[in-house]
Amino acid sequence: MGRLRVKGKAGAAKNYTTRSAAVKKLQCSLADFRRLCILKGIFPREPRSRKKANKGSSAPTSFYYTKDIAYLAHEPILKKLREHKAFAKKLSRALGRGEWSSAKSLEENKPVYRLDHIIKERYPTFIDAIRDIDDALCMVFLFASLPSNSRLPSELVENCARLAAEWQLYVMHSKSLRKVFLSIKGVYYQAEIMDQTVTWLVPYLFTQNVPADVDIRVMLTFLELYQTLLSFVFFKLYTDSGLVYPPPLDAKKDEDGAGVDAFDLQDNTRQSTNKMTKVTEVDGRQITSKVVRQTIKSIASDANADAADVDMSNPESLEADVEEEEEFVPRASATDKTVTAALPTLQTLSTLPQTLSTGLFSPYTFFLSRETPRPIFEFVVRSFGGRIGWPSSSGSGSPYDETDPSITHIIIDRPLVEKEETTEQRELRLRRKFVQPQWIIDCINAGKILLEDTYAQGKPLPPHLSPFGEYEGAYIPSADSANVEAMEDEEEEEDNEMIADDEDDKTRDILEAVTAAASEETSLRAAELAAEAAGVDFGAFEATVKKANKSQSKRSKNDPIEEAEQDMNKMMMSNKQKKLYEKMKYSNQKKEAERNDLESKKKELTKQKRKEGRA
């Protein structure tokens, strides 16, 4: 006899639990439960049958995995939250009774939890952490631009601004910025860190207001996790680059509005070697502690070697041996036969080819006009090796003055106004190029220096396109691809005129045969040989084949035989596959219709411009 199944003790009712039941089991408040779920990465689940999961009830509720709730029950942060609850009761009692000494001692021993173990649990490797810092950077840059109030303490905003500046300093130092896009929401940046693509959004420097209907507590919980994650990541990145973390901040420069220049990047290689290396003299020779450690390793690796034969006077050979031993060599697993991807190392990452010239602006020196935002363009120009200066109204610490003769470009966003100028000012202006800010961004996305005439001061700018790519076959409103179809129509007309002028009766028959045999490869080859024997021009032959293929593709779209074959194929599909196929077909048709609509509008605009130009 099999086991009797009790209702509500097996299946979905056992695997899922409601939010109220989870809060009751963990013995915490709803706010603490939400905080725990955010920190641990646990989110609601949707069961197949909500009625079975809720033990027959159809009331709307949120479901969680029972194993996830059991996992939360052993979380050390939950213990700290309970201790904080008891601390709050004791503190309120002491304040109510006027026991100020006990209240002070309670405040000094306030329970505080740390998130270090959660970062290690959620991100086992450093590459995993790099892949997941996109949202963290967006959140930190957002809070760095918000004003402090009763819900947002000033210390939190300052910490976010410090983390944002540290990230920008590292990107500028490593020259890892790749793409920039100026959108309505803000500025999108994309960088390559350890062969991983990191994209983040920075809002524009406008006065921000926190809406009253936004649950700021949930966002602050995410921010708490993200700040800890970024601190870990930045410490690893800075130390691997040989820099001191955190970088020292000059308070005087920070008060004067120096921005990222208020932080000083210092090299920690000398400090670490001075701290770790101790020099001792043995028989008149200087032997460091590093050489001693390497000697001990070499003795342990070779058990048969005699300790007296070890030469400690040649530390270079020992260092070479240690470096060879420390190289990572992948070994095949004896139990797991699956092939896994190799982890990137510092040697492999250093040999990777650069996807973009990181010294794009190195030959140039820029000067920002007062109406251009300094934080955006200082970060972008310095990330690509350029030198930049700004007026005193944009902050202190500018390395270049406006009258510096080494300045090659002026980034200006004002209309062109004629004014009286001296001979020296005129010569200085002729030696420089005045460009609009979009020129810098387009040069970065194109990977080369574009012509400055198109972006000159006061001229209408070309369209600023997103460099992050669209779906295949999307409409691209660039100047080169806008007139593609018009150029194709003109080429077809020229080819037709050339065919009409050159062909005689015999060549007409051959080209008609080409049109009839355009679908079959063997027939097309025979027609090509016949056309060559008859002396038909190869360009006219290719134009006819191209035209025949285009007309045949248009006919195949409305071919009833092909539609019947597609209907037969759909009959062999399951209901799920049919629905998925119909969704894909609908989305493709919608995208194609949108693309055709935009292209037709572009055609009409180009025709109208041509007519106005002729008139």
Coordinates of C-alpha atoms in Angstrom, one line a residue:
M1 CA 0.0 0.0 0.0
G2 CA 1.4 3.4 -1.0
R3 CA 1.8 6.4 1.2
L4 CA -1.4 8.4 1.8
R5 CA -1.2 11.9 0.5
V6 CA -2.5 14.5 2.9
K7 CA -4.1 17.6 1.4
G8 CA -1.8 20.7 1.8
K9 CA 1.2 18.6 2.7
A10 CA 2.5 17.7 -0.8
G11 CA 2.9 19.1 -4.3
A12 CA 2.5 22.8 -4.9
A13 CA 1.1 23.4 -1.5
K14 CA 4.4 22.2 0.0
N15 CA 6.7 23.8 -2.5
Y16 CA 5.2 27.3 -2.3
T17 CA 4.3 29.5 0.7
T18 CA 2.5 32.8 0.9
R19 CA 4.1 36.0 2.0
S20 CA 2.1 36.2 5.2
A21 CA 3.1 32.7 6.1
A22 CA 6.7 33.5 5.4
V23 CA 6.6 36.6 7.6
K24 CA 5.0 34.6 10.4
K25 CA 7.6 31.9 10.1
L26 CA 10.6 34.3 10.2
Q27 CA 9.0 36.3 13.0
C28 CA 9.9 39.7 11.5
S29 CA 8.1 42.7 10.2
L30 CA 7.0 43.1 6.5
A31 CA 9.6 45.8 6.0
D32 CA 12.4 43.6 7.3
F33 CA 11.2 40.7 5.1
R34 CA 11.4 42.9 2.1
R35 CA 14.9 44.0 3.0
L36 CA 16.0 40.4 3.5
C37 CA 14.6 39.4 0.1
I38 CA 16.3 42.3 -1.7
L39 CA 19.7 41.6 0.0
K40 CA 19.6 37.9 -0.6
G41 CA 18.2 38.0 -4.1
I42 CA 14.9 36.2 -3.4
F43 CA 11.8 37.2 -5.4
P44 CA 8.2 36.1 -5.7
R45 CA 7.4 33.0 -7.8
E46 CA 4.4 32.2 -9.9
P47 CA 3.0 28.7 -9.5
R48 CA 1.3 26.8 -12.3
S49 CA -1.9 26.6 -10.2
R50 CA -2.4 29.4 -7.7
K51 CA -5.4 27.6 -6.2
K52 CA -3.4 24.4 -5.5
A53 CA -0.5 26.4 -4.1
N54 CA -2.8 28.3 -1.8
K55 CA -4.5 25.1 -0.5
G56 CA -7.7 25.6 -2.4
S57 CA -8.1 29.4 -1.9
S58 CA -8.2 31.7 -4.9
A59 CA -7.4 34.9 -3.0
P60 CA -4.7 37.1 -4.6
T61 CA -1.4 36.8 -2.8
S62 CA 2.3 36.5 -3.5
F63 CA 4.1 33.2 -3.4
Y64 CA 7.7 32.2 -2.5
Y65 CA 9.6 29.0 -2.6
T66 CA 9.4 27.2 0.7
K67 CA 13.1 26.4 0.4
D68 CA 14.0 30.1 0.0
I69 CA 12.2 30.9 3.2
A70 CA 14.0 28.1 5.0
Y71 CA 17.2 29.6 3.6
L72 CA 16.3 33.0 5.0
A73 CA 15.7 31.6 8.5
H74 CA 19.4 30.9 8.9
E75 CA 20.6 34.3 7.7
P76 CA 22.8 36.2 10.2
I77 CA 21.2 39.5 9.2
L78 CA 17.9 38.3 10.5
K79 CA 19.4 37.8 13.9
K80 CA 20.8 41.4 13.8
L81 CA 17.4 42.7 12.8
R82 CA 15.8 41.0 15.8
E83 CA 18.6 42.5 18.1
H84 CA 17.9 45.9 16.6
K85 CA 14.2 45.5 17.4
A86 CA 15.0 44.7 21.0
F87 CA 17.5 47.6 21.1
A88 CA 14.8 50.1 19.9
K89 CA 12.5 49.0 22.7
K90 CA 15.2 49.4 25.3
L91 CA 16.2 52.8 24.0
S92 CA 12.6 54.1 23.9
R93 CA 12.1 52.8 27.5
A94 CA 15.3 54.5 28.7
L95 CA 14.4 57.8 27.0
G96 CA 10.9 57.7 28.5
R97 CA 12.2 57.2 32.0
G98 CA 14.9 59.9 31.6
E99 CA 17.8 57.4 32.0
W100 CA 20.3 59.3 29.9
S101 CA 23.4 57.4 30.8
S102 CA 21.8 54.0 30.0
A103 CA 20.4 55.5 26.7
K104 CA 23.9 56.7 25.8
S105 CA 25.5 53.3 26.5
L106 CA 22.7 51.6 24.4
E107 CA 23.4 54.0 21.5
E108 CA 27.1 53.2 21.7
N109 CA 26.5 49.5 21.6
K110 CA 23.9 49.7 18.8
P111 CA 23.8 46.4 16.8
V112 CA 25.1 46.9 13.2
Y113 CA 25.1 44.3 10.5
R114 CA 27.5 43.9 7.5
L115 CA 26.9 42.7 4.0
D116 CA 30.3 41.3 3.2
H117 CA 29.2 37.7 3.4
I118 CA 26.2 38.4 1.1
I119 CA 28.5 39.8 -1.6
K120 CA 30.7 36.7 -1.4
E121 CA 27.7 34.4 -1.6
R122 CA 26.0 36.2 -4.6
Y123 CA 29.3 36.8 -6.5
P124 CA 31.6 33.8 -6.2
T125 CA 34.1 35.2 -8.7
F126 CA 35.2 38.7 -9.5
I127 CA 34.0 38.4 -13.1
D128 CA 30.5 37.7 -11.8
A129 CA 30.6 41.0 -9.8
I130 CA 31.8 42.9 -12.8
R131 CA 28.9 41.6 -14.9
D132 CA 26.4 42.8 -12.3
I133 CA 27.5 46.4 -11.6
D134 CA 25.4 48.0 -14.3
D135 CA 22.4 48.6 -12.1
A136 CA 24.7 49.5 -9.2
L137 CA 26.4 52.2 -11.1
C138 CA 23.1 53.6 -12.4
M139 CA 21.7 53.8 -8.9
V140 CA 24.8 55.4 -7.4
F141 CA 25.0 58.1 -10.1
L142 CA 21.3 58.8 -9.6
F143 CA 21.6 59.3 -5.9
A144 CA 24.7 61.3 -6.3
S145 CA 22.7 63.9 -8.2
L146 CA 19.7 64.0 -5.7
P147 CA 19.4 66.8 -3.1
S148 CA 19.7 65.7 0.6
N149 CA 16.5 66.0 2.7
S150 CA 14.9 64.2 5.7
R151 CA 14.5 61.0 3.7
L152 CA 18.0 61.2 2.1
P153 CA 20.8 62.0 4.6
S154 CA 23.7 64.1 3.3
E155 CA 26.2 61.4 4.2
L156 CA 24.5 59.0 1.8
V157 CA 24.6 61.4 -1.1
E158 CA 28.2 62.3 -0.4
N159 CA 29.2 58.6 -0.3
C160 CA 27.4 58.0 -3.7
A161 CA 29.2 61.0 -5.2
R162 CA 32.5 59.6 -3.9
L163 CA 31.8 56.2 -5.4
A164 CA 30.8 57.8 -8.7
A165 CA 34.0 59.9 -8.8
E166 CA 36.2 56.8 -8.0
W167 CA 34.6 54.9 -10.9
Q168 CA 35.2 57.7 -13.3
L169 CA 38.8 58.0 -12.1
Y170 CA 39.4 54.3 -12.8
V171 CA 37.8 54.4 -16.2
M172 CA 39.9 57.5 -17.2
H173 CA 43.1 55.9 -15.8
S174 CA 42.6 52.5 -17.5
K175 CA 41.1 54.2 -20.7
S176 CA 38.4 51.5 -20.9
L177 CA 35.6 53.8 -22.2
R178 CA 34.2 52.6 -25.5
K179 CA 30.8 54.2 -26.4
V180 CA 28.8 57.3 -25.4
F181 CA 25.3 58.2 -26.3
L182 CA 23.4 61.5 -25.4
S183 CA 19.8 60.5 -24.8
I184 CA 16.8 62.2 -23.3
K185 CA 17.1 60.3 -20.0
G186 CA 20.8 61.2 -19.6
V187 CA 24.2 60.1 -20.9
Y188 CA 24.8 56.4 -21.6
Y189 CA 28.4 55.2 -21.2
Q190 CA 29.8 51.8 -22.1
A191 CA 33.2 50.5 -20.9
E192 CA 35.2 47.3 -21.2
I193 CA 36.4 46.1 -17.8
M194 CA 38.3 42.8 -17.8
D195 CA 36.8 41.8 -21.1
Q196 CA 33.3 42.5 -19.7
T197 CA 30.9 45.2 -21.1
V198 CA 29.6 47.6 -18.5
T199 CA 26.9 50.1 -19.5
W200 CA 25.5 52.7 -17.1
L201 CA 23.4 55.9 -17.2
V202 CA 24.3 59.2 -15.8
P203 CA 21.5 61.8 -15.4
Y204 CA 22.0 65.4 -16.6
L205 CA 23.0 68.0 -14.0
F206 CA 19.5 69.4 -13.5
T207 CA 17.7 70.1 -10.2
Q208 CA 16.2 66.7 -9.2
N209 CA 13.1 66.2 -7.0
V210 CA 12.2 63.0 -5.2
P211 CA 8.5 62.2 -5.8
A212 CA 6.5 61.7 -2.7
D213 CA 4.8 58.5 -4.1
V214 CA 8.2 56.7 -4.6
D215 CA 8.9 54.1 -1.9
I216 CA 12.4 55.4 -1.0
R217 CA 13.0 52.6 1.5
V218 CA 13.1 50.0 -1.1
M219 CA 15.5 52.0 -3.2
L220 CA 17.7 52.7 -0.2
T221 CA 17.9 48.9 0.5
F222 CA 19.1 48.3 -3.0
L223 CA 21.5 51.2 -2.7
E224 CA 22.9 49.7 0.5
L225 CA 23.7 46.5 -1.3
Y226 CA 25.1 48.3 -4.3
Q227 CA 27.4 50.5 -2.3
T228 CA 29.0 47.5 -0.6
L229 CA 29.4 45.7 -3.9
L230 CA 31.0 48.7 -5.6
S231 CA 33.4 49.1 -2.7
F232 CA 34.6 45.6 -3.1
V233 CA 34.9 45.9 -6.9
F234 CA 36.7 49.3 -6.7
F235 CA 39.2 48.0 -4.2
K236 CA 40.1 45.0 -6.4
L237 CA 40.3 47.2 -9.5
Y238 CA 42.5 49.8 -7.9
T239 CA 44.8 47.4 -6.2
D240 CA 45.3 45.3 -9.4
S241 CA 46.2 48.6 -11.2
G242 CA 48.8 49.4 -8.5
L243 CA 46.8 52.4 -7.1
V244 CA 45.9 53.4 -3.5
Y245 CA 42.3 52.8 -2.6
P246 CA 40.4 54.9 -1.6
P247 CA 42.2 57.7 -3.4
P248 CA 43.0 60.7 -1.1
L249 CA 40.6 63.6 -1.4
D250 CA 41.8 67.2 -1.3
A251 CA 39.2 69.1 0.7
K252 CA 40.3 72.5 -0.5
K253 CA 39.9 71.5 -4.2
D254 CA 36.6 69.8 -3.5
E255 CA 35.2 73.0 -1.9
D256 CA 36.4 75.0 -5.0
G257 CA 34.4 72.7 -7.3
A258 CA 37.3 70.7 -8.8
G259 CA 35.2 67.6 -9.3
V260 CA 37.2 64.4 -10.0
D261 CA 40.4 66.5 -9.9
A262 CA 40.0 66.8 -6.2
F263 CA 41.0 63.1 -5.9
D264 CA 44.7 62.1 -6.2
L265 CA 45.6 58.8 -7.8
Q266 CA 48.7 57.5 -5.9
D267 CA 50.9 54.5 -6.8
N268 CA 51.0 51.9 -4.0
T269 CA 53.8 49.7 -5.4
R270 CA 56.6 51.5 -3.6
Q271 CA 54.6 51.5 -0.3
S272 CA 53.9 47.8 -0.6
T273 CA 57.4 46.8 -1.3
N274 CA 58.8 49.0 1.5
K275 CA 56.3 47.4 3.9
M276 CA 56.7 43.8 2.8
T277 CA 60.4 43.6 2.2
K278 CA 62.9 43.3 5.0
V279 CA 66.7 43.4 4.3
T280 CA 69.2 41.5 6.4
E281 CA 72.9 40.9 6.0
V282 CA 74.4 37.4 6.0
D283 CA 78.1 37.0 5.5
G284 CA 78.3 40.5 4.0
R285 CA 75.4 39.9 1.5
Q286 CA 72.0 41.5 1.6
I287 CA 69.2 39.0 1.6
T288 CA 65.5 40.2 1.6
S289 CA 62.6 38.4 3.1
K290 CA 61.2 37.8 -0.3
V291 CA 64.3 35.8 -1.3
V292 CA 63.9 33.7 1.9
R293 CA 60.3 32.9 1.1
Q294 CA 61.1 31.9 -2.4
T295 CA 64.0 29.7 -1.2
I296 CA 61.6 27.9 1.2
K297 CA 59.2 27.3 -1.6
S298 CA 61.9 25.9 -3.8
I299 CA 63.1 23.6 -1.0
A300 CA 59.5 22.3 -0.4
S301 CA 58.9 21.7 -4.1
D302 CA 62.0 19.5 -4.4
A303 CA 62.3 17.1 -1.5
N304 CA 65.5 15.5 -2.7
A305 CA 67.4 18.7 -3.0
D306 CA 70.1 19.5 -0.5
A307 CA 69.5 22.7 1.5
A308 CA 73.2 23.6 1.3
D309 CA 73.2 23.5 -2.5
V310 CA 70.6 26.3 -2.7
D311 CA 72.1 29.4 -4.1
M312 CA 70.6 32.4 -2.3
S313 CA 72.9 34.9 -3.9
N314 CA 71.0 34.9 -7.2
P315 CA 67.4 36.1 -6.4
E316 CA 66.5 36.7 -10.0
S317 CA 66.6 33.0 -10.9
L318 CA 64.4 32.2 -7.9
E319 CA 61.9 34.9 -8.9
A320 CA 61.7 33.4 -12.4
D321 CA 61.1 29.9 -10.9
V322 CA 58.3 31.3 -8.7
E323 CA 56.7 33.1 -11.7
E324 CA 56.7 29.9 -13.7
E325 CA 55.1 28.0 -10.9
E326 CA 52.4 30.6 -10.4
E327 CA 51.2 30.5 -14.0
F328 CA 47.7 29.1 -14.3
V329 CA 47.6 25.8 -16.2
P330 CA 44.1 24.4 -16.9
R331 CA 43.7 20.7 -16.1
A332 CA 41.0 18.4 -17.3
S333 CA 38.7 17.1 -14.5
A334 CA 38.7 13.4 -13.9
T335 CA 35.1 13.3 -12.8
D336 CA 33.4 16.0 -14.8
K337 CA 33.9 15.5 -18.6
T338 CA 32.0 18.6 -19.6
V339 CA 34.1 21.3 -21.3
T340 CA 34.0 24.6 -19.5
A341 CA 35.1 28.0 -20.6
A342 CA 38.6 29.1 -19.5
L343 CA 38.7 31.9 -16.9
P344 CA 40.4 35.1 -18.0
T345 CA 43.7 35.9 -16.3
L346 CA 45.8 39.1 -16.2
Q347 CA 48.1 37.7 -18.9
T348 CA 45.3 36.8 -21.3
L349 CA 43.5 40.1 -20.7
S350 CA 46.7 42.1 -21.4
T351 CA 47.0 40.3 -24.8
L352 CA 43.5 41.0 -25.9
P353 CA 43.2 43.3 -29.0
Q354 CA 41.8 46.8 -28.3
T355 CA 38.4 47.4 -30.0
L356 CA 38.9 51.1 -30.1
S357 CA 41.8 53.5 -30.2
T358 CA 42.2 54.7 -26.6
G359 CA 44.4 57.6 -27.7
L360 CA 41.9 59.1 -30.0
F361 CA 42.2 62.6 -28.7
S362 CA 45.8 62.4 -27.5
P363 CA 47.1 64.9 -30.2
Y364 CA 44.5 67.6 -29.2
T365 CA 43.9 70.0 -26.4
F366 CA 40.3 71.1 -25.8
F367 CA 38.8 74.1 -24.0
L368 CA 35.2 74.0 -22.8
S369 CA 33.0 77.0 -23.3
R370 CA 31.0 78.0 -20.2
E371 CA 27.7 76.7 -21.5
T372 CA 29.0 73.1 -22.0
P373 CA 28.7 70.6 -19.1
R374 CA 32.2 70.1 -17.7
P375 CA 31.7 66.7 -15.9
I376 CA 30.6 64.9 -19.1
F377 CA 33.2 66.2 -21.5
E378 CA 36.1 66.2 -19.1
F379 CA 35.4 62.5 -18.4
V380 CA 35.0 61.6 -22.1
V381 CA 38.1 63.5 -23.4
R382 CA 40.4 62.4 -20.6
S383 CA 39.3 58.8 -21.1
F384 CA 40.6 58.9 -24.7
G385 CA 43.9 60.6 -23.9
G386 CA 43.0 64.2 -24.6
R387 CA 43.8 67.3 -22.6
I388 CA 41.1 69.7 -21.6
G389 CA 40.7 73.0 -19.9
W390 CA 37.7 75.0 -18.7
P391 CA 36.8 78.5 -17.5
S392 CA 36.9 79.4 -13.8
S393 CA 33.1 79.6 -13.7
S394 CA 33.0 75.8 -14.3
G395 CA 35.2 75.1 -11.3
S396 CA 38.8 75.5 -10.2
G397 CA 41.8 73.4 -11.2
S398 CA 41.9 74.0 -15.0
P399 CA 45.3 73.1 -16.4
Y400 CA 44.8 75.4 -19.4
D401 CA 43.7 79.0 -19.8
E402 CA 41.6 80.2 -22.7
T403 CA 44.6 82.1 -24.2
D404 CA 46.9 79.0 -24.1
P405 CA 48.4 78.6 -27.6
S406 CA 48.4 74.8 -27.3
I407 CA 44.6 74.7 -27.5
T408 CA 43.4 73.1 -30.8
H409 CA 39.6 72.8 -30.3
I410 CA 37.0 75.0 -28.6
I411 CA 33.9 73.1 -27.6
I412 CA 31.1 75.6 -27.9
D413 CA 27.3 75.4 -28.0
R414 CA 26.3 78.9 -28.8
P415 CA 25.1 80.5 -32.1
L416 CA 27.6 82.3 -34.2
V417 CA 27.7 86.0 -33.4
E418 CA 29.9 88.5 -35.2
K419 CA 31.9 90.8 -32.9
E420 CA 34.8 93.1 -33.0
E421 CA 38.1 91.5 -32.2
T422 CA 41.8 92.5 -32.2
T423 CA 44.4 91.1 -34.5
E424 CA 45.8 88.8 -31.8
Q425 CA 42.3 87.4 -31.1
R426 CA 41.7 86.9 -34.8
E427 CA 44.9 85.0 -35.3
L428 CA 44.2 82.9 -32.2
R429 CA 40.7 82.1 -33.5
L430 CA 42.0 81.0 -36.9
R431 CA 44.5 78.6 -35.3
R432 CA 41.7 76.8 -33.5
K433 CA 38.6 74.9 -34.6
F434 CA 35.2 75.7 -33.0
V435 CA 33.1 72.6 -32.8
Q436 CA 29.8 71.6 -31.2
P437 CA 29.8 69.1 -28.3
Q438 CA 28.2 66.3 -30.5
W439 CA 31.5 66.1 -32.5
I440 CA 33.3 64.5 -29.6
I441 CA 30.7 61.9 -29.0
D442 CA 30.4 61.0 -32.7
C443 CA 34.2 60.7 -33.0
I444 CA 34.2 58.2 -30.2
N445 CA 31.4 56.1 -31.6
A446 CA 32.9 56.2 -35.1
G447 CA 36.4 55.3 -33.7
K448 CA 38.1 58.0 -35.8
I449 CA 38.4 61.8 -36.0
L450 CA 35.5 63.2 -38.1
L451 CA 35.6 66.3 -40.2
E452 CA 34.9 69.4 -38.1
D453 CA 33.2 71.3 -40.8
T454 CA 29.9 69.4 -40.3
Y455 CA 29.9 70.2 -36.6
A456 CA 31.1 73.8 -36.9
Q457 CA 29.6 76.5 -34.6
G458 CA 26.1 77.5 -35.6
K459 CA 25.6 74.7 -38.2
P460 CA 22.7 72.2 -38.1
L461 CA 24.0 68.9 -36.7
P462 CA 23.7 65.5 -38.3
P463 CA 21.5 62.9 -36.5
H464 CA 23.0 61.6 -33.3
L465 CA 22.5 57.8 -33.6
S466 CA 22.7 55.2 -30.8
P467 CA 26.0 53.2 -31.0
F468 CA 24.5 50.2 -29.1
G469 CA 22.9 48.7 -32.1
E470 CA 19.4 47.8 -33.1
Y471 CA 17.6 44.7 -34.3
E472 CA 18.5 43.3 -37.7
G473 CA 16.8 45.2 -40.5
A474 CA 16.0 48.2 -38.4
Y475 CA 15.7 51.6 -40.0
I476 CA 18.9 53.7 -39.7
P477 CA 18.3 57.4 -40.4
S478 CA 21.9 58.1 -41.3
A479 CA 22.9 60.4 -44.2
D480 CA 24.6 57.5 -46.1
S481 CA 21.7 55.0 -45.8
A482 CA 18.9 57.6 -46.3
N483 CA 19.2 57.7 -50.0
V484 CA 20.0 54.0 -50.6
E485 CA 16.8 53.2 -52.4
A486 CA 16.9 56.3 -54.4
M487 CA 20.4 55.5 -55.5
E488 CA 19.4 51.9 -56.4
D489 CA 16.5 53.2 -58.5
E490 CA 18.8 55.6 -60.3
E491 CA 21.3 52.7 -60.9
E492 CA 18.5 50.5 -62.3
E493 CA 17.4 53.3 -64.6
E494 CA 21.0 53.8 -65.8
D495 CA 21.4 50.0 -66.3
N496 CA 18.2 49.8 -68.2
E497 CA 19.2 52.7 -70.5
M498 CA 22.6 51.0 -71.1
I499 CA 20.9 47.7 -71.8
A500 CA 18.4 49.4 -74.2
D501 CA 21.3 51.2 -76.1
D502 CA 23.7 48.2 -76.4
E503 CA 21.5 45.2 -77.0
D504 CA 20.1 44.1 -80.4
D505 CA 17.5 41.4 -81.2
K506 CA 19.9 38.5 -80.4
T507 CA 21.0 40.0 -77.0
R508 CA 17.4 40.7 -76.1
D509 CA 16.5 37.0 -76.5
I510 CA 19.5 36.1 -74.3
L511 CA 18.6 38.5 -71.6
E512 CA 15.0 37.3 -71.6
A513 CA 16.3 33.7 -71.2
V514 CA 18.3 35.0 -68.2
T515 CA 15.2 36.4 -66.6
A516 CA 13.4 33.1 -67.1
A517 CA 16.3 31.0 -65.7
A518 CA 17.3 33.3 -62.8
S519 CA 16.1 30.8 -60.2
E520 CA 18.1 27.7 -61.5
E521 CA 21.9 27.8 -61.1
T522 CA 22.7 25.5 -64.0
S523 CA 20.4 27.4 -66.4
L524 CA 21.9 30.7 -65.2
R525 CA 25.4 29.5 -65.9
A526 CA 24.4 28.4 -69.4
A527 CA 22.8 31.8 -70.1
E528 CA 26.0 33.5 -68.8
L529 CA 28.1 31.5 -71.3
A530 CA 25.7 32.3 -74.1
A531 CA 25.7 36.0 -73.3
E532 CA 29.5 36.0 -73.2
A533 CA 29.6 34.3 -76.6
A534 CA 27.1 36.9 -78.0
G535 CA 29.3 39.8 -76.7
V536 CA 26.8 41.1 -74.2
D537 CA 28.3 43.5 -71.7
F538 CA 28.9 41.8 -68.2
G539 CA 27.5 44.8 -66.4
A540 CA 24.2 44.6 -68.4
F541 CA 24.1 40.9 -67.7
E542 CA 24.5 41.4 -63.9
A543 CA 21.9 44.2 -63.9
T544 CA 19.4 41.9 -65.6
V545 CA 20.0 39.1 -63.1
K546 CA 19.6 41.4 -60.2
K547 CA 16.4 42.8 -61.5
A548 CA 15.0 39.3 -62.2
N549 CA 15.9 38.1 -58.7
K550 CA 14.2 41.2 -57.2
S551 CA 11.0 40.6 -59.2
Q552 CA 11.0 36.9 -58.3
S553 CA 11.4 37.6 -54.6
K554 CA 8.4 40.0 -54.8
R555 CA 6.4 37.3 -56.6
S556 CA 7.4 34.6 -54.0
K557 CA 5.9 36.7 -51.2
N558 CA 2.5 36.4 -52.7
D559 CA 3.0 32.9 -54.1
P560 CA 0.0 30.7 -53.2
I561 CA 2.1 27.5 -53.4
E562 CA 4.6 28.8 -50.8
E563 CA 1.7 29.9 -48.5
A564 CA 0.2 26.5 -48.8
E565 CA 3.5 24.9 -47.8
Q566 CA 3.7 27.2 -44.7
D567 CA 0.2 26.2 -43.8
M568 CA 1.2 22.5 -44.0
N569 CA 4.2 23.1 -41.8
K570 CA 2.0 24.9 -39.2
M571 CA -0.3 21.8 -39.1
M572 CA 2.7 19.7 -37.9
M573 CA 3.4 22.1 -35.0
S574 CA 2.0 21.9 -31.5
N575 CA -0.3 24.6 -30.1
K576 CA 2.6 26.2 -28.1
Q577 CA 4.8 26.3 -31.2
K578 CA 2.0 27.7 -33.3
K579 CA 1.4 30.6 -30.8
L580 CA 5.1 31.3 -30.7
Y581 CA 5.4 31.3 -34.5
E582 CA 2.4 33.6 -34.8
K583 CA 3.9 36.0 -32.3
M584 CA 7.2 36.1 -34.1
K585 CA 5.5 36.6 -37.4
Y586 CA 3.4 39.4 -36.1
S587 CA 6.4 41.2 -34.5
N588 CA 8.4 40.8 -37.7
Q589 CA 5.6 42.2 -39.8
K590 CA 5.1 45.1 -37.4
K591 CA 8.9 46.0 -37.5
E592 CA 8.9 45.7 -41.3
A593 CA 5.8 48.0 -41.6
E594 CA 7.4 50.6 -39.3
R595 CA 10.6 50.5 -41.3
N596 CA 8.8 50.9 -44.6
D597 CA 6.8 53.8 -43.2
L598 CA 9.9 55.6 -42.1
E599 CA 11.6 55.0 -45.4
S600 CA 8.7 56.2 -47.3
K601 CA 8.6 59.4 -45.2
K602 CA 12.3 59.9 -45.8
K603 CA 11.8 59.4 -49.6
E604 CA 9.1 62.1 -49.6
L605 CA 11.3 64.5 -47.7
T606 CA 14.2 64.0 -50.0
K607 CA 12.0 64.4 -53.1
Q608 CA 10.6 67.6 -51.6
K609 CA 14.1 69.0 -50.8
R610 CA 15.2 68.2 -54.4
K611 CA 12.2 70.0 -55.8
E612 CA 12.9 73.0 -53.6
G613 CA 16.5 73.0 -54.6
R614 CA 15.7 72.9 -58.3
A615 CA 13.1 75.7 -57.9

